[in-house]
Amino acid sequence: MQLPDPAWCITQNSWEPAHQRHSETIFTIGNGYLSTRGVFEEGYPRESRATFLHGVFDDVPIVFTELANIPDWLELTILLDGEHYCLNMGEVLFFERSLDLRNGLLTRRVRWRSPQGNITLLEFERFASLADSHTTLLRVKITPENYSGTVEIHAGINGEADNEGYKHWEWLGQAAHNGSLWLHTRTRASQIELAAAARLSLKSQSDIQMESWNVHNHPTLVRRTALRAGESIEIEKVVVYYTSRDTSHPLDAARQHLAELPNPAWDSLWRPHQENWEKEWQTCDVEIEGDPEAQIAVRFSLFQLLIAAPRQDEHVSIGAKTLSGYGYRGHVFWDTEIFMLPFFTYTQPAIARNLLSYRYHNLDGARRKARANGFEGAQYPWESAATGDEVTPTWVPHFADRTKMVRIWTGDIEIHISAMICYALCQYWKATGDDHFILHRGAEIFFEVARFWASRAEWNKEHSRYEFHDVIGPDEYHDHVDNNAFTNAFARWTLQNAIRLYSWLTRNHPDIAATYCEKLHLMPAELQQWQDVAEKIYFPYDPQTGLIEQFDGYFQRRDVDLQALEPRSESIQSIFGIEGANLTQVLKQPDVLMLAYLLPELLDERSLQANYDYYTPRTDHTYGSSLGPSIQAIMACRLGKQEDAYEHFMRAARADLRDVRGNAGDGIHGASAGGVWQAVVFGFGGLHMDQHGWHIVPRLPSHWKRLKFHFTWRGHPYLIDLPNHGPFSSEAQDDSRVSL
Ligand code: BGC
């Protein structure tokens, strides 16, 4: 047997029931259409079983809407000589699980001794086809070692799937006969239909008994056969899904698709699947020589982004927890545009375009939100789902005492999200030169968001300036603050760039400019007002110290020596409480440094250094937000602090693999995964763009022997190959190779 390649495979060598929820997240597989957590085919008590399919949201109390866990394709009950196989019974003699990131194949080998002493080797494999996104496959080889007896398999599709107790599906129809089955269901409120069609095949040297159980809402195919010690059987289950989001007749589509697949299907589906994965990695792989942990962690992060990326659907986006867990219920945050999207913009722009189109299609939801709050234009929701309406819960149970409720303000006042979408649009436009997208989709978003900012700005008569009161910046330890530097700077940036975009349009595409003027009732007077607001937005910068005050009065808050609290294993918010943390200067994420990262022209070297030195020791790096460490790493790189950069980078790289915050069981931290790519490419790799194109100023950690990465600029793919020559100097890149 080939050993898993440690540069490409995530491997678990022992059975650790205590970390089951975490490993279910880590061993998630997917194909951009759906993802399935790494639960066992046969089930396990208290597992967090879930398959999520993009866009299949349904109503739910408190959080408004959530991705519905769809009827499960994995289910396989195995009876070995009458004994039920499950790892909570008998004894696990050998256990190995491996996820091959090259192709998304998940394998598991188990030697299991039953309560009666029968030993069986079970070898499982599964993948969600990247070439045929509606199709998922699993197979298992069963070999009894010290006994001869019967093997019985039950392979069903269970319509009783729920979201941790909450049911979304109602039954529409089903059948099970002649070796295949189907189930047709519909979400209760959103009325999305889903059809699953499945087939079971089995290879055995003995006779096979076949049955079909038409149990209501749980059609099941049953096979029975005899096995002698040392002989094996192979079982394949193939499942096809369609929803009414794909076609108006999902049941017909699923049944027909299944009928067209060869039987068995594995071999014919495997090859195109693998070829597609090869192509994916050719555009985006990152190679790190000299640091095996960083190497596998980076590839793991990219794999997570790739399996969550919608390739055929521009009406969905990637939620904060991707499609890998119940955390945040599938809702989409700024995590997508600022943290995940750059990876796609610079390696697979077609996917970036889909993700940005999601915001375009949801513009009306953002318009509704602005209107409901008394503003103009478009105010994007802090948490977004199917329609672009705000879906942030307003009250949730307190994390420490679930009998108390906590008011969540982010949906009301964390307003920088709208500017983030414009920022991502600009980045995409610069990297791709896709004028068509900006002309027909991006510009409308930009103008409507600019309008929102202009109407949200408050005039301060005393100081003759515009201000933004009562907001939350990226650092959520502080709420209800005035003049958050990040928010104010991005309000100004959006207004300025909306004006630039408008003049570019009038110069180069006057007909389209005229269409927008008519459609959006955009008048010169309004643009003049944008200009006026942009020029007079207050920005809390002290030229003497070079410091930016994160918000009004921040420097007066209680200063806490975070070092003195070490060692700790909780966030500052858990230690001081929500109100208590609010009164301190401790940050959940480095708000001002994030601003400096996104708008580098804002700060000169001296000021960057001053802000880095001030805010870094006041940030809750390990237990605050998972969004912070990668950005902190990039800023450390920019200031030549290689050791600090590496420490922050590894904190991001380990976020899920090592379960740094203890919540990876809720799903992958997608923003951290995207941030890891940015830290490697923009931080250590030193890739940056300006009006002349792209440049490289590498700053590799001293123990890295070589870094290689790909990116795409204006339609051209580049491969950057950076051997490490010790302490960085910009001349040291002479032999870095760039190939097309
Ligand atoms: C962070 C936000 C982030 C959200 C979803 C929060 O804890 O503070 O910035 O958008 O999680 O990941």
XYZ file of C-alpha atoms in Angstrom, residues 301 335 338-340 589-590 593-594 597 612 619 621 625-638 644-655 661 669-684:
56
model
C -6.265 26.012 3.652
C -14.710 37.255 5.513
C -11.507 40.610 2.239
C -10.015 37.303 3.312
C -11.057 34.549 0.883
C -8.456 42.000 15.903
C -5.984 44.697 14.855
C -3.332 47.488 11.117
C -6.031 45.943 8.933
C -2.887 46.580 5.156
C 2.246 48.419 14.857
C -4.338 42.519 20.556
C -3.939 37.298 19.015
C -10.690 36.789 16.095
C -9.270 34.173 13.720
C -9.189 36.943 11.085
C -6.383 38.822 12.827
C -3.235 36.660 12.780
C -2.698 36.475 9.013
C -2.974 40.249 8.627
C -0.733 40.750 11.638
C 1.788 38.451 9.919
C 1.713 40.503 6.715
C 2.236 43.771 8.597
C 5.116 42.233 10.545
C 6.654 41.199 7.208
C 6.326 44.728 5.898
C 6.982 37.857 14.651
C 5.543 37.372 11.171
C 6.164 33.654 11.288
C 4.611 33.302 14.745
C 1.420 35.072 13.643
C 1.355 33.163 10.373
C 1.567 29.803 12.117
C -1.218 30.870 14.466
C -3.405 31.348 11.395
C -2.108 28.210 9.684
C -2.919 26.072 12.733
C -6.338 27.635 13.395
C -9.744 28.233 19.578
C -12.499 29.317 9.657
C -12.698 30.281 5.991
C -11.273 33.774 6.532
C -8.237 32.356 8.253
C -7.738 29.913 5.354
C -7.850 32.813 2.877
C -5.627 34.897 5.144
C -3.035 32.120 5.162
C -2.739 32.389 1.376
C -2.408 36.182 1.603
C 0.229 35.910 4.334
C 2.326 33.594 2.148
C 1.899 35.460 -1.116
C 1.605 39.120 -0.053
C 3.581 38.752 3.193
C 6.499 36.334 2.786
